[in-house]
Amino acid sequence: MNQFDTDFIRTKFLLKGYKEVEFPERADIYIINTCTVTKGADRDSRKYIYKAKRINPEAVVVATGCYAQVSPQELASLPEVDLVVGNTHKREILKLVEEYLERKNPGKVFVGEIFRQGEVKNFDLVVSFEHTRPFLKVQEGCNSFCTFCVIPYARGKVRSVPLPKVVEAVKRLADQGYKEIVLTGTQLSQYGWDLKDGTNLLKLLEELIKIDGVEYYRLSSMSVAEIDKNLLDLITSSPKIAPHFHLSLQSGSDRILQLMKRNYTTEQYARIVNEIVSRRPITAIGTDVIAGFPTETEKDFSETLEFIKKLPLAYMHIFPYSDRPFTKASQLKPKVPPKVIKERVNLLKELDKEKRKLFREKMRGKTVRGLVLKNSQILTENYLTVENTTDAKEGQIVKVKL
Ligand code: SF4
């Protein structure tokens, strides 16, 4: 999602005639599209802000994105920050920067009420300049309010792009010759919930797979609780859906899942993952896991490890738990000591390495489709990056024997 937003901002500036330079080159304007998913993400965002101002103390440094939305005053208090533009105002970022440059606008913080946002506004500019694969944001926001998660406060509630608009955009991309399209959203499986006309992800995919020219769609984050039988049937049977899914687990302990207010059990999660992989064995399933959620005991954590060991997962993203603003979990006690969280992260990282290796070994000898990227690499439909040893050019689909 953030990649999409960054491309959106980049496109706005490029179309207006600005020139982009590689960070950390000297520039007149730095836009830091921040993330706030963990405390570490906040820290990293601040590091880029400090660095930008160090490179050019005269530059305008703009902090935008989720950290700006959730903690605008914290960022505004940094002397290195000239402008704070929340997700609510991202669309107007070019105008705000230019007004600032012309000293027309004395304000520093442009952040509105995220829960008042209407439809997904920045939908038109979908194709970035650097991706061989266009990213299409079809949905933004999440209605789940998991107890550890700040995302709904940063992205708001679900807003979806109406189905005909998505179809129209995809047709345009297909005509331009794009073979892989990535459908993105904060929580893709909640697509359509706000439209109140029965639109949902299944209906969207049913329409999209009819469009000629696109080889496959890659789906971003979905929740297993929102994958019903019909959706499962479609994503495991249609060659137009890439066999690669990201299904967040967060914990392998049912006690912790309940405290997190995740709306599935480990049994449900395992059933969906096993079903997908048994129906389509080349599928790569990735997951997110949080280490050290408040009250997580040794027993809860070893349950998580044991649970993941048994699952056919291809990779994991591991997050050390940290308290986030507005969340219920931040009030929950006892907290797991940072040292223990670190140990648990390390154990999960080892398991992740093993999972990645096992997945590669399992795929050895299999023939899959892949998209040629611009750096003579191929990204396979099941999310492996391999060297391009063919003559195929960027943007083409090739068959790859792994
Ligand atoms: S479903 Fe995902 S984005 Fe939504 S609140 Fe839960 S963790 Fe956050």
XYZ file of C-alpha atoms and ligand atoms in Angstrom:
410
model
C 0.000 0.000 0.000
C 2.752 2.378 0.922
C 4.577 1.572 -2.282
C 1.432 2.438 -4.157
C 1.086 5.729 -2.290
C 4.732 6.599 -2.877
C 4.280 6.001 -6.585
C 1.187 8.133 -6.554
C 3.101 11.019 -4.981
C 6.068 10.513 -7.302
C 3.808 10.557 -10.348
C 2.173 13.813 -9.245
C 5.522 15.550 -8.972
C 6.962 14.070 -12.166
C 3.920 15.108 -14.179
C 4.375 18.632 -12.898
C 7.935 18.670 -14.217
C 9.931 17.909 -11.069
C 12.989 15.715 -11.369
C 13.549 12.782 -9.097
C 16.938 11.967 -7.597
C 17.995 8.840 -5.760
C 18.014 9.096 -1.992
C 20.420 10.122 -0.392
C 21.352 12.566 -3.151
C 20.939 16.263 -2.517
C 17.421 17.496 -3.287
C 15.308 20.583 -2.709
C 12.317 18.639 -1.475
C 12.323 15.388 0.491
C 9.087 13.522 1.002
C 9.283 10.788 3.594
C 6.311 8.460 3.251
C 6.288 7.090 6.775
C 5.066 3.845 8.300
C 3.854 3.457 11.880
C 3.116 -0.224 12.154
C 5.672 -0.683 14.975
C 7.811 1.567 17.137
C 10.729 0.512 14.953
C 8.921 1.829 11.879
C 8.464 5.206 13.585
C 12.159 5.257 14.437
C 13.194 4.403 10.871
C 10.947 7.126 9.514
C 12.575 9.663 11.838
C 16.042 8.503 10.756
C 15.219 9.337 7.131
C 13.874 12.721 8.173
C 17.074 13.589 10.088
C 19.208 12.341 7.236
C 17.336 14.375 4.623
C 17.788 17.588 6.576
C 21.466 16.801 7.130
C 22.065 16.370 3.409
C 20.447 19.696 2.621
C 19.533 21.922 5.565
C 17.773 24.285 3.146
C 15.482 21.576 1.775
C 11.786 21.275 2.512
C 11.290 18.053 4.445
C 7.781 16.655 4.309
C 6.594 13.824 6.537
C 3.543 12.071 5.158
C 1.890 8.651 5.494
C 0.661 6.663 8.462
C 2.993 8.001 11.158
C 2.037 11.540 10.097
C -1.638 10.620 10.314
C -1.461 8.991 13.742
C 1.082 11.184 15.552
C 1.195 14.506 13.695
C 2.293 16.574 16.691
C 5.180 14.263 17.445
C 6.511 14.815 13.922
C 5.675 18.522 13.884
C 7.782 18.981 17.002
C 10.915 17.832 15.155
C 12.856 20.876 13.935
C 13.844 18.901 10.828
C 10.230 18.625 9.675
C 8.772 21.480 7.646
C 5.421 19.972 6.725
C 3.297 17.149 8.121
C 0.766 15.774 5.644
C -1.518 13.000 6.901
C -3.122 10.291 4.773
C -6.235 12.466 4.672
C -4.320 15.164 2.770
C -1.884 13.068 0.732
C -3.821 13.748 -2.421
C -3.074 17.447 -2.132
C 0.565 17.041 -1.245
C 1.955 18.740 -4.361
C -0.241 21.779 -3.809
C 0.689 21.952 -0.117
C 4.409 21.763 -0.876
C 4.174 24.445 -3.551
C 2.171 26.723 -1.285
C 4.767 26.211 1.378
C 7.548 27.063 -1.077
C 5.755 30.227 -2.083
C 5.191 30.953 1.615
C 1.491 31.189 0.887
C 0.538 28.780 3.566
C 1.785 29.402 7.069
C 0.466 26.040 8.338
C 2.709 23.115 9.127
C 0.315 20.277 9.924
C -2.281 19.038 7.441
C -4.042 16.105 9.013
C -7.797 15.524 9.038
C -10.185 13.079 10.667
C -9.446 9.713 9.015
C -12.817 8.194 9.920
C -14.554 10.864 7.866
C -12.891 9.838 4.622
C -15.230 8.904 1.809
C -14.338 6.924 -1.266
C -10.791 5.974 -2.196
C -9.735 9.199 -3.768
C -6.391 8.572 -5.335
C -7.488 5.890 -7.714
C -6.784 7.330 -11.122
C -3.023 7.112 -11.240
C -2.397 3.448 -11.001
C 0.707 2.761 -12.997
C 3.994 3.670 -11.491
C 7.029 4.538 -13.543
C 9.281 1.869 -12.143
C 7.236 -1.240 -11.782
C 6.832 -3.826 -14.466
C 3.745 -4.735 -12.531
C 1.113 -2.107 -11.921
C -0.291 -1.944 -8.422
C -3.981 -1.233 -8.257
C -5.388 -0.024 -4.981
C -8.953 -1.272 -4.929
C -9.658 -0.777 -1.263
C -8.332 1.170 1.658
C -8.891 0.889 5.406
C -9.967 -1.881 7.731
C -13.013 -2.483 9.940
C -11.452 -5.101 12.188
C -9.751 -3.151 14.984
C -7.484 -5.968 16.135
C -6.339 -4.950 19.589
C -2.651 -4.435 18.700
C -3.161 -2.605 15.431
C -2.936 1.093 14.694
C -3.749 0.683 11.006
C -7.462 1.573 11.177
C -6.445 4.850 12.858
C -3.928 5.517 10.101
C -5.952 4.303 7.131
C -9.533 4.624 8.352
C -12.480 2.314 7.786
C -13.063 0.338 4.604
C -13.554 2.371 1.438
C -13.680 0.514 -1.853
C -13.385 1.544 -5.441
C -16.641 0.611 -7.215
C -16.340 -2.579 -9.234
C -16.993 -1.069 -12.707
C -14.217 1.444 -12.104
C -11.741 -1.315 -11.256
C -12.773 -3.300 -14.329
C -12.339 -0.239 -16.532
C -8.868 0.454 -15.116
C -7.789 -3.154 -15.543
C -8.991 -3.200 -19.161
C -6.860 -0.140 -19.805
C -3.839 -1.815 -18.265
C -4.485 -4.991 -20.237
C -4.619 -2.949 -23.460
C -1.287 -1.426 -22.535
C 0.142 -4.947 -22.370
C 0.532 -5.507 -18.628
C 0.540 -9.182 -17.793
C 0.588 -9.178 -14.012
C -1.539 -6.830 -11.945
C -1.200 -6.590 -8.187
C -4.439 -5.882 -6.377
C -3.677 -4.072 -3.186
C -5.560 -2.805 -0.193
C -5.193 -2.537 3.556
C -7.287 -5.666 3.922
C -8.211 -6.895 0.469
C -10.736 -9.455 1.697
C -12.861 -6.563 3.025
C -13.215 -5.170 -0.489
C -16.775 -3.989 -1.126
C -17.994 -4.041 2.487
C -18.772 -0.329 2.373
C -20.519 -0.371 -0.999
C -23.580 -2.098 0.481
C -24.668 -3.524 -2.854
C -23.382 -7.046 -2.397
C -20.029 -6.318 -4.009
C -17.200 -8.330 -2.530
C -13.785 -9.653 -3.464
C -15.241 -12.787 -5.049
C -17.462 -10.756 -7.377
C -14.570 -8.507 -8.271
C -12.307 -11.430 -9.131
C -15.044 -13.141 -11.135
C -15.202 -10.050 -13.339
C -11.473 -9.499 -13.553
C -10.633 -13.017 -14.664
C -12.855 -12.508 -17.730
C -10.579 -9.748 -19.014
C -8.318 -10.888 -21.840
C -4.643 -10.108 -21.859
C -3.850 -10.223 -18.157
C -2.009 -13.439 -17.338
C -2.639 -13.299 -13.609
C -3.582 -11.111 -10.657
C -1.575 -11.161 -7.485
C -3.581 -10.513 -4.334
C -2.220 -8.721 -1.299
C -3.200 -9.283 2.347
C -6.367 -11.239 3.103
C -7.807 -12.640 6.321
C -8.632 -16.360 6.513
C -11.846 -15.450 8.345
C -13.020 -13.708 5.199
C -12.241 -16.531 2.781
C -15.436 -18.501 2.270
C -15.905 -21.624 0.204
C -16.643 -19.811 -3.058
C -13.659 -17.513 -2.758
C -11.453 -20.453 -1.842
C -12.689 -22.381 -4.881
C -11.933 -19.486 -7.191
C -8.461 -18.609 -5.915
C -7.362 -22.227 -5.988
C -8.782 -23.081 -9.395
C -8.315 -20.060 -11.649
C -4.952 -19.791 -13.422
C -5.643 -16.082 -13.546
C -5.021 -15.815 -9.818
C -1.347 -16.083 -8.898
C -0.704 -18.947 -6.483
C 0.659 -16.601 -3.863
C -1.297 -15.340 -0.880
C -0.488 -13.414 2.228
C -2.550 -14.658 5.145
C -1.665 -13.079 8.456
C -1.566 -15.475 11.373
C -0.141 -13.222 14.156
C -0.125 -15.999 16.761
C -0.435 -19.775 16.910
C -2.036 -19.662 20.353
C -5.833 -19.503 20.466
C -5.715 -17.673 23.786
C -3.600 -14.909 22.244
C -5.663 -14.819 19.053
C -8.712 -14.148 21.199
C -6.975 -11.358 23.085
C -5.924 -9.904 19.764
C -9.569 -10.049 18.626
C -8.607 -11.917 15.500
C -11.769 -13.504 14.241
C -10.435 -17.006 13.507
C -8.959 -19.916 15.413
C -5.746 -21.792 14.695
C -7.883 -24.686 13.491
C -9.611 -22.464 10.901
C -6.309 -20.974 9.801
C -4.681 -24.380 9.336
C -7.674 -25.675 7.429
C -7.558 -22.842 4.867
C -3.779 -22.967 4.406
C -3.704 -26.760 4.024
C -6.643 -26.702 1.663
C -5.065 -24.091 -0.611
C -1.739 -25.904 -0.777
C -3.270 -29.319 -1.311
C -5.392 -28.002 -4.178
C -2.598 -25.966 -5.736
C 0.736 -27.345 -4.539
C 2.879 -24.628 -6.113
C 1.225 -21.974 -3.934
C 3.389 -19.732 -1.781
C 1.647 -18.619 1.381
C 3.257 -15.916 3.457
C 2.238 -14.795 6.889
C 2.775 -12.180 9.593
C 3.591 -13.140 13.157
C 3.866 -10.918 16.228
C 6.335 -11.882 18.933
C 5.675 -10.832 22.503
C 2.045 -9.718 22.490
C 1.196 -8.650 26.090
C 0.650 -11.658 28.378
C 2.245 -14.069 25.866
C 3.782 -16.853 27.958
C 6.507 -19.347 27.045
C 3.733 -21.864 26.524
C 1.795 -19.564 24.153
C 4.935 -18.873 22.209
C 5.970 -22.494 21.879
C 2.449 -23.272 20.697
C 3.011 -20.659 17.987
C 6.315 -22.208 16.940
C 4.910 -25.722 16.879
C 1.845 -24.607 14.960
C 3.868 -22.822 12.283
C 6.296 -25.737 11.955
C 3.448 -27.963 10.849
C 2.067 -25.531 8.269
C 3.154 -25.392 4.616
C 4.085 -21.714 4.765
C 6.642 -20.243 2.356
C 7.792 -17.227 4.357
C 7.024 -15.103 7.389
C 7.173 -11.434 8.265
C 8.015 -11.118 11.930
C 7.073 -8.158 14.070
C 8.306 -7.527 17.599
C 5.278 -6.347 19.555
C 5.286 -2.682 20.488
C 2.546 -0.543 22.021
C 0.805 1.568 19.397
C -1.272 4.671 20.043
C -5.044 4.210 20.572
C -4.857 0.413 20.776
C -6.460 -1.797 23.442
C -3.395 -4.020 23.674
C -1.302 -1.083 24.787
C -3.381 -1.137 28.030
C -2.979 -4.883 28.479
C -0.593 -6.236 31.127
C 1.767 -7.870 31.868
C 4.024 -6.806 29.040
C 6.647 -9.191 27.744
C 10.142 -7.840 28.538
C 11.997 -6.490 25.472
C 14.795 -9.035 25.922
C 12.306 -11.914 25.745
C 10.611 -10.356 22.710
C 13.978 -10.227 20.999
C 14.683 -13.880 21.762
C 11.292 -14.855 20.384
C 11.857 -12.777 17.248
C 15.150 -14.569 16.704
C 13.565 -17.991 17.074
C 10.880 -16.998 14.579
C 13.516 -15.686 12.203
C 15.282 -19.047 12.273
C 12.025 -20.773 11.548
C 11.397 -18.344 8.695
C 14.763 -19.216 7.145
C 13.895 -22.892 7.340
C 10.485 -22.287 5.794
C 11.951 -20.356 2.871
C 14.506 -23.087 2.263
C 11.931 -25.860 2.465
C 9.674 -24.046 0.037
C 12.477 -23.639 -2.493
C 13.385 -27.292 -2.166
C 9.789 -28.313 -2.642
C 9.581 -26.209 -5.812
C 12.771 -27.583 -7.343
C 12.063 -29.056 -10.777
C 8.583 -27.567 -11.030
C 7.597 -25.474 -14.033
C 5.852 -22.217 -13.224
C 5.065 -18.933 -14.954
C 7.041 -15.813 -14.243
C 7.209 -12.176 -15.196
C 10.457 -10.738 -16.539
C 11.467 -7.719 -14.469
C 13.724 -4.944 -15.678
C 16.833 -6.107 -13.828
C 17.146 -9.414 -15.753
C 15.316 -11.215 -13.028
C 12.066 -13.107 -13.143
C 9.406 -12.965 -10.457
C 7.542 -16.243 -10.548
C 3.824 -16.534 -10.027
C 4.573 -18.139 -6.667
C 6.818 -15.295 -5.566
C 10.308 -16.615 -6.165
C 12.926 -14.400 -7.750
C 15.091 -16.198 -10.278
C 17.649 -15.194 -12.855
C 16.431 -14.573 -16.390
C 18.421 -16.927 -18.616
C 16.049 -16.480 -21.568
C 15.904 -13.776 -24.241
C 12.533 -12.617 -22.987
C 12.200 -8.906 -22.395
C 10.849 -6.967 -19.444
C 7.116 -7.372 -18.999
C 6.843 -10.720 -20.779
C 5.562 -13.889 -19.182
C 7.815 -16.912 -19.480
C 7.753 -20.497 -18.331
C 10.404 -21.198 -15.740
C 11.732 -24.583 -14.711
C 12.872 -24.021 -11.163
S -7.215 -6.933 10.148
Fe -5.076 -6.229 9.824
S -5.218 -4.034 9.345
Fe -7.197 -4.647 10.224
S -7.011 -4.149 12.411
Fe -6.428 -6.311 12.174
S -4.188 -6.306 11.867
Fe -4.914 -4.202 11.565
